[in-house]
PDB file of C-alpha atoms in Angstrom:
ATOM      1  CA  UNK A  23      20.806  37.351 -31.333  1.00  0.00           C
ATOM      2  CA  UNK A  24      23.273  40.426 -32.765  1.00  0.00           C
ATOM      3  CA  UNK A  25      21.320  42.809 -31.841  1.00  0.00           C
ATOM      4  CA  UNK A  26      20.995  41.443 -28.161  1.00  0.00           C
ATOM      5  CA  UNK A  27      24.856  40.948 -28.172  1.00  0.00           C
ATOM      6  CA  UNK A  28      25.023  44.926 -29.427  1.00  0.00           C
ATOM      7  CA  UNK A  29      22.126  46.309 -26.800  1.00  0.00           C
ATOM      8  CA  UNK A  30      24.264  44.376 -24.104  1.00  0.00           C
ATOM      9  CA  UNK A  31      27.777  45.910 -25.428  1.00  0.00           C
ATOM     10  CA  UNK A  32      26.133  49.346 -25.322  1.00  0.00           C
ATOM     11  CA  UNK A  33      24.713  49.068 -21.774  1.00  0.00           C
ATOM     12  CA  UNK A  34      27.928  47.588 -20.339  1.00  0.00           C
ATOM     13  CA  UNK A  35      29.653  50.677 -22.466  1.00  0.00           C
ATOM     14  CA  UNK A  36      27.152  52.716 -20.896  1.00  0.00           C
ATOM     15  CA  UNK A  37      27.066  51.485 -17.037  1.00  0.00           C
ATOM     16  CA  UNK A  38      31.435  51.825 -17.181  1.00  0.00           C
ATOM     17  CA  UNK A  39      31.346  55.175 -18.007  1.00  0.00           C
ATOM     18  CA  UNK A  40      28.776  56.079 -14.996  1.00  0.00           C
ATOM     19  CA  UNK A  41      31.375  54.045 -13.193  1.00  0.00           C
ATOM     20  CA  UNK A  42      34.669  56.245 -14.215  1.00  0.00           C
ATOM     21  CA  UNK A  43      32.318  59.547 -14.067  1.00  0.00           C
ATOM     22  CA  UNK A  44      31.551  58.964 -10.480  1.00  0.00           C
ATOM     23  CA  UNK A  45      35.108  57.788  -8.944  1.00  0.00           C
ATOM     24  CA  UNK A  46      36.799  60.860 -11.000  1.00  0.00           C
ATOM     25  CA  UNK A  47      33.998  63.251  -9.514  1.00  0.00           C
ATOM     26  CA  UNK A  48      34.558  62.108  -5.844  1.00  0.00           C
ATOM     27  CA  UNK A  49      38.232  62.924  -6.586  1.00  0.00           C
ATOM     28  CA  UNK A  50      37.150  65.982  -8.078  1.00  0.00           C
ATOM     29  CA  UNK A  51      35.128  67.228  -4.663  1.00  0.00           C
ATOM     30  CA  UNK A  52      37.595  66.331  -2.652  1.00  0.00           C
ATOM     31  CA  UNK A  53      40.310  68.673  -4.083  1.00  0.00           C
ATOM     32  CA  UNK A  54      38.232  71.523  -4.344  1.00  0.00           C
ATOM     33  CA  UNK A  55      39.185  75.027  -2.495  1.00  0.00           C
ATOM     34  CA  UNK A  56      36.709  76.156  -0.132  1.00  0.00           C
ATOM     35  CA  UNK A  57      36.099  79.558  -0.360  1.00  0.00           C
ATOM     36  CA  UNK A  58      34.239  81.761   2.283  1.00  0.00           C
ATOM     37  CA  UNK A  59      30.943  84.085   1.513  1.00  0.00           C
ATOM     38  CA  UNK A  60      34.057  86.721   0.411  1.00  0.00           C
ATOM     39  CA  UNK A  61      35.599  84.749  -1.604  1.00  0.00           C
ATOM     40  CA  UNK A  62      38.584  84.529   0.520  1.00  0.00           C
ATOM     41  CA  UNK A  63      40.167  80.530   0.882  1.00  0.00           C
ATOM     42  CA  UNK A  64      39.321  78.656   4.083  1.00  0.00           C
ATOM     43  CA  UNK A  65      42.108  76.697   5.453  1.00  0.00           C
ATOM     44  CA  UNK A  66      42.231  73.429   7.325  1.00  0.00           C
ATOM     45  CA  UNK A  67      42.919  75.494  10.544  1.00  0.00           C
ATOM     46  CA  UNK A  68      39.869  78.148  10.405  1.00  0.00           C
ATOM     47  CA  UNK A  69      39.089  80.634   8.448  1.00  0.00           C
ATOM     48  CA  UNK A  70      40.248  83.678   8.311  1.00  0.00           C
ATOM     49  CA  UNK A  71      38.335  86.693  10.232  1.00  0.00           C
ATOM     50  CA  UNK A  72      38.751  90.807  10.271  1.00  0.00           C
ATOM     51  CA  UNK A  73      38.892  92.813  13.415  1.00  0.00           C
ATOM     52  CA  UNK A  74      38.766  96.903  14.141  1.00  0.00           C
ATOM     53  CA  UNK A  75      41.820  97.677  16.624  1.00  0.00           C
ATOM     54  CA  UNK A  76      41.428 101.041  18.063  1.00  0.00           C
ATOM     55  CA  UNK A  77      43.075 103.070  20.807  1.00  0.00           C
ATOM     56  CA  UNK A  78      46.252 102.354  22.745  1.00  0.00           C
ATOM     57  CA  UNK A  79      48.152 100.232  20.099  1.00  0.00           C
ATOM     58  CA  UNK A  80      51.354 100.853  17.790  1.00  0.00           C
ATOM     59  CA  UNK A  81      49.499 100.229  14.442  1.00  0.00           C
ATOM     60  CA  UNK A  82      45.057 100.554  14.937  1.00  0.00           C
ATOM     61  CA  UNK A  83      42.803  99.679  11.805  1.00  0.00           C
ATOM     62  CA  UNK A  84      41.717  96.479  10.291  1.00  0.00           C
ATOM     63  CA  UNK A  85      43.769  92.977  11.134  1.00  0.00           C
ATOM     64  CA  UNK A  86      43.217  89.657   9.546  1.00  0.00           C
ATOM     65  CA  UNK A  87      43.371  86.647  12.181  1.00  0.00           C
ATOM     66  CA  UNK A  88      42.757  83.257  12.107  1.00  0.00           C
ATOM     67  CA  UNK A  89      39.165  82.197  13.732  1.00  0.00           C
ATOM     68  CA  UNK A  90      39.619  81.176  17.308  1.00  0.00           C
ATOM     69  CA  UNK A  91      42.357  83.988  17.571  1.00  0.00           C
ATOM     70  CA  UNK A  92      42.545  86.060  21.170  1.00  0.00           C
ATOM     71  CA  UNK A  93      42.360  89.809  22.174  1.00  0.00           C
ATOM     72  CA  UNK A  94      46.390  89.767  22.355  1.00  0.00           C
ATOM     73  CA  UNK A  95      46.865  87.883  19.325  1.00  0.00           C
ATOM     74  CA  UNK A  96      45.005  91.349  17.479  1.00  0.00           C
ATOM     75  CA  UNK A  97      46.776  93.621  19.608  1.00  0.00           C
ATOM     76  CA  UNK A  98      50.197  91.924  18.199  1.00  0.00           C
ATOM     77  CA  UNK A  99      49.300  92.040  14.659  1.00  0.00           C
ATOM     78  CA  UNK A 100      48.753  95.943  15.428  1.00  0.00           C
ATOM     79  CA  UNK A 101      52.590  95.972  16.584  1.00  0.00           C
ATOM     80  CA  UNK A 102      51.375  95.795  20.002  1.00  0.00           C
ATOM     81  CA  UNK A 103      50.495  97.881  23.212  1.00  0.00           C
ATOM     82  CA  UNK A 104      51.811 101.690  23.521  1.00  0.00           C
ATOM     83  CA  UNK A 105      52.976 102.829  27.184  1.00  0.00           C
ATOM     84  CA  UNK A 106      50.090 104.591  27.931  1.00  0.00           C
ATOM     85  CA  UNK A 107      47.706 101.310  27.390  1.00  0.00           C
ATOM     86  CA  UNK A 108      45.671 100.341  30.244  1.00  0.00           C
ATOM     87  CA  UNK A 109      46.376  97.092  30.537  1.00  0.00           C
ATOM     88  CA  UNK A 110      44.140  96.339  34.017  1.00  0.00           C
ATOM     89  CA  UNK A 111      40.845  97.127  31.379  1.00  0.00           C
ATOM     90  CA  UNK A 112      41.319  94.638  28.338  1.00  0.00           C
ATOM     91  CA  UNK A 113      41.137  90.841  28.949  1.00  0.00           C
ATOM     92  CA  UNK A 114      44.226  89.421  26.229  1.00  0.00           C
ATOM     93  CA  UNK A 115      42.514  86.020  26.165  1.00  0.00           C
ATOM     94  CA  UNK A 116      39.217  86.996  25.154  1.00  0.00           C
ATOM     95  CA  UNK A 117      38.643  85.512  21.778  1.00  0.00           C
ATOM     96  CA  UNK A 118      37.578  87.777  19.118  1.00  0.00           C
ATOM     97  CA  UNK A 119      35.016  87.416  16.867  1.00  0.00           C
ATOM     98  CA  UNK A 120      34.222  88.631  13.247  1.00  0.00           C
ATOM     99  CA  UNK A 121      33.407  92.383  12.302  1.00  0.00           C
ATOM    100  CA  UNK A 122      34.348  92.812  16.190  1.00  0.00           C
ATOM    101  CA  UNK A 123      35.666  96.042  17.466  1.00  0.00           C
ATOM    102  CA  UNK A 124      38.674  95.831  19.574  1.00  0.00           C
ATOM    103  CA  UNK A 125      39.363  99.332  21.614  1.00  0.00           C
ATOM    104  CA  UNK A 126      42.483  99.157  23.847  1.00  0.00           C
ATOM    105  CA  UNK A 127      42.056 102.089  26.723  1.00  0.00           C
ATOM    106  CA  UNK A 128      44.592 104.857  27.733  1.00  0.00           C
ATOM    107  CA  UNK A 129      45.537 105.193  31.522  1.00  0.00           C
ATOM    108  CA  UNK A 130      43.629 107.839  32.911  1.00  0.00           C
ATOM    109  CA  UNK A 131      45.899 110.718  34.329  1.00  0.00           C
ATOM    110  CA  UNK A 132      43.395 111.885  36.400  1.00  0.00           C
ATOM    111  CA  UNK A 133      40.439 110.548  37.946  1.00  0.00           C
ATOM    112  CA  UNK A 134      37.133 110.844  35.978  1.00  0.00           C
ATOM    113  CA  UNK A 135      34.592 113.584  36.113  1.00  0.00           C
ATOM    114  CA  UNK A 136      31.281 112.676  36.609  1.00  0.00           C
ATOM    115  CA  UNK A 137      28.131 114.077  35.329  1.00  0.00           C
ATOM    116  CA  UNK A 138      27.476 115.904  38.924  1.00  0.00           C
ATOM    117  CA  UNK A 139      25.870 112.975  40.400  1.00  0.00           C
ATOM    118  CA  UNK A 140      27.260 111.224  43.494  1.00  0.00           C
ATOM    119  CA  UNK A 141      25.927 108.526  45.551  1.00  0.00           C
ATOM    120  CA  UNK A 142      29.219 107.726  47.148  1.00  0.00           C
ATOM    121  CA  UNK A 143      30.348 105.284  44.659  1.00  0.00           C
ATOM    122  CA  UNK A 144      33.164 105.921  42.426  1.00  0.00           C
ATOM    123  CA  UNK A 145      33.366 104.917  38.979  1.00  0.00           C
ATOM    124  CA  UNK A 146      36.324 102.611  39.764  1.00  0.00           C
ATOM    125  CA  UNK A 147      38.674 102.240  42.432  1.00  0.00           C
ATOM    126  CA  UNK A 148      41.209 103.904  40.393  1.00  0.00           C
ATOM    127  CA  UNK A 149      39.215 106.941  38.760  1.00  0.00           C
ATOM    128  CA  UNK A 150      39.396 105.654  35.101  1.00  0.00           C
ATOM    129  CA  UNK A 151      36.167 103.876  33.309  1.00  0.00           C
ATOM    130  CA  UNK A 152      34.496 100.460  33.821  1.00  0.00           C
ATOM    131  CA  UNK A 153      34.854  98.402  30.785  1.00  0.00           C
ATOM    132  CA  UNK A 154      32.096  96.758  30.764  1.00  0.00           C
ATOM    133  CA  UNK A 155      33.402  93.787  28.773  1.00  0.00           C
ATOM    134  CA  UNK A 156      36.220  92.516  31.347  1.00  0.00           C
ATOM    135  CA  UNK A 157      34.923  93.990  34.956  1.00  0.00           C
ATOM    136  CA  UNK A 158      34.254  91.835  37.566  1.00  0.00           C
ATOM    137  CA  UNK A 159      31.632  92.059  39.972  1.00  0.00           C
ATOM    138  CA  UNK A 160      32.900  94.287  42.490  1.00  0.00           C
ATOM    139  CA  UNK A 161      33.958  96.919  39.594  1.00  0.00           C
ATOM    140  CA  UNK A 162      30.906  96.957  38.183  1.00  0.00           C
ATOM    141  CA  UNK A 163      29.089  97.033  41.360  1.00  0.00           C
ATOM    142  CA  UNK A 164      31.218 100.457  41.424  1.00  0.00           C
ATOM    143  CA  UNK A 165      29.197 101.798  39.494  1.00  0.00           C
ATOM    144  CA  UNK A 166      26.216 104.282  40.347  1.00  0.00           C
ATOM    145  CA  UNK A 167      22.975 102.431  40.622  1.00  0.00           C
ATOM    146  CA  UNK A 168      24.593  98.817  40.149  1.00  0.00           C
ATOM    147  CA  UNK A 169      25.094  96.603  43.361  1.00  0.00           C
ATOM    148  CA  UNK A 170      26.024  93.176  43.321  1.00  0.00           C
ATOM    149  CA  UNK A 171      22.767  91.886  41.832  1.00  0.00           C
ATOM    150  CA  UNK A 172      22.997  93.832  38.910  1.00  0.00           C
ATOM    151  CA  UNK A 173      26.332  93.149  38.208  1.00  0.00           C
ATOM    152  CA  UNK A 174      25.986  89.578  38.219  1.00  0.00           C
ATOM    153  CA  UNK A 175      23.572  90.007  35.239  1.00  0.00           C
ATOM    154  CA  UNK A 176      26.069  91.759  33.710  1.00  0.00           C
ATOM    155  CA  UNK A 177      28.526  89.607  34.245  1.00  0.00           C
ATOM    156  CA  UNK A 178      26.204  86.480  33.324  1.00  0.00           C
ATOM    157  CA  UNK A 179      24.747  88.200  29.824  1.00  0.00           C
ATOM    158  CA  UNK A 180      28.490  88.777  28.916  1.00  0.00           C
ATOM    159  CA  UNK A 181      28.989  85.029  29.365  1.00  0.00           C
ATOM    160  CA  UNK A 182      25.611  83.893  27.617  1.00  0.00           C
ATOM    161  CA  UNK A 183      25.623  86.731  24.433  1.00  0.00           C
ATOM    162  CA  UNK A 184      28.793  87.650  24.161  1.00  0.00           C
ATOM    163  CA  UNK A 185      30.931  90.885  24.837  1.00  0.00           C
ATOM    164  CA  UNK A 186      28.368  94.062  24.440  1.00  0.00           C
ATOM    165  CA  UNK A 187      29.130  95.112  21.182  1.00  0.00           C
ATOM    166  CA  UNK A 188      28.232  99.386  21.899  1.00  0.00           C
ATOM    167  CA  UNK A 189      27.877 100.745  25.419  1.00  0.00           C
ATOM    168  CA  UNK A 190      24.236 101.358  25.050  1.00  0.00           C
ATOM    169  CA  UNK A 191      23.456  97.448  24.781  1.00  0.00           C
ATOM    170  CA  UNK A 192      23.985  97.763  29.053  1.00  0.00           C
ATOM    171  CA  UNK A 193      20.363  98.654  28.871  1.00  0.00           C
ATOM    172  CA  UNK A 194      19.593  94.843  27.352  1.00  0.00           C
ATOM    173  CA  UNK A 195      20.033  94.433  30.839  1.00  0.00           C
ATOM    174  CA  UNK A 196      16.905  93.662  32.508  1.00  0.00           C
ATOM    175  CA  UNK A 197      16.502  96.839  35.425  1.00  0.00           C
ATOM    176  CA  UNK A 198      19.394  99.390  33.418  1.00  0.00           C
ATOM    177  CA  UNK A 199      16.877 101.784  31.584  1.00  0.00           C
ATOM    178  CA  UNK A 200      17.183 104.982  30.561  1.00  0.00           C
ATOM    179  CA  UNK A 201      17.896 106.685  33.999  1.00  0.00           C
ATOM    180  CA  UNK A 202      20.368 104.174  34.847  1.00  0.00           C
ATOM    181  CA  UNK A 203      22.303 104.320  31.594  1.00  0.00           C
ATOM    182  CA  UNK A 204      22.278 108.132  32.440  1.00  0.00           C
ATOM    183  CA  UNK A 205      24.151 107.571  35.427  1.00  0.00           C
ATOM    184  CA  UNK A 206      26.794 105.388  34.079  1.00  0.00           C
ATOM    185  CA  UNK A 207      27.358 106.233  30.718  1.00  0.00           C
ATOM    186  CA  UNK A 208      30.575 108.515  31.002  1.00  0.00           C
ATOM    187  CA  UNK A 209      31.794 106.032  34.114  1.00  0.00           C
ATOM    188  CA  UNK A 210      32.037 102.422  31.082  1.00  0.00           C
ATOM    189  CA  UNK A 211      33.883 101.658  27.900  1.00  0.00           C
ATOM    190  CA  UNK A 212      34.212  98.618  25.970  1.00  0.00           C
TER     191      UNK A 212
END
């Protein structure tokens, strides 16, 4: 009988300290610091993501925001807009994503040359580019070679994929090859 009394002490022993290992390592997960794939710390509110801010801003390179953050939340970590920005060609509440590239136009002074080929359209109504990114329809039907059917796949890719990343991914466009991208590419920016 001892030795059943000792078996039983040791296995009650035994099944307490399971007990006390697996309440202190719940408590243990739970106050753990997440850390991205950098090895930065996630917050409670997002994590943190970088951006590339070029062009018509106070302060362009490299800005830390939160996830979720907007076009005009990047441009005001980069001290904001200069004078000359073209503020009709960026969309402020477009949110941003990771590794994105931000580019914030000028105002054209003068109206934009083309590459010698007309077909009575103009590039826009105001001589500068097309950003491809934030155009509507009828800007982007502007455009040489792109009526209204054309733009709406433009318009509808932006909304499905994303916000083209280079100027060249027009041509994921189905009907903008080669020829066409010839036409427009010194009429579009991002």
């Amino acid at each position: 009988m001892p030795m059943y009394k000792k078996s039983l002490g040791i296995l009650l022993l035994l099944l307490v300290a399971i007990a006390v290992g697996t309440v202190y390592g719940s408590y243990a997960q739970e106050s753990a610091v997440v850390l991205d794939e950098a090895g930065r710390e996630e917050t409670s509110q997002g994590k943190n993501i970088t951006v590339y801010v070029t062009g018509a801003v106070n302060n362009p390179g490299m800005v830390t925001v939160k996830e979720g953050a907007r076009v005009g939340d990047v441009v005001n970590s980069c001290g904001g807009l200069l004078p000359t920005a073209d503020q009709q060609h960026i969309n402020m509440a477009q949110v941003v994503k990771d590794g994105e590239q931000v580019k914030v136009p000028e105002r054209q002074a003068s109206p934009a040359q083309g590459n010698g080929q007309k077909n009575g359209k103009q590039a826009s109504e105001k001589g500068g580019l097309v950003n491809i990114n934030t155009a509507d329809e009828k800007e982007l039907d502007s455009l040489p070679g792109i009526g209204p059917a054309m733009a709406k796949r433009i318009i509808e890719y932006r909304e499905t994929e994303g916000s083209f990343q280079r100027i060249e991914d027009i041509k994921k466009i189905k009907g903008i090859g080669e020829a066409k991208f010839a036409k427009i590419r010194d009429k579009i920016c991002l």
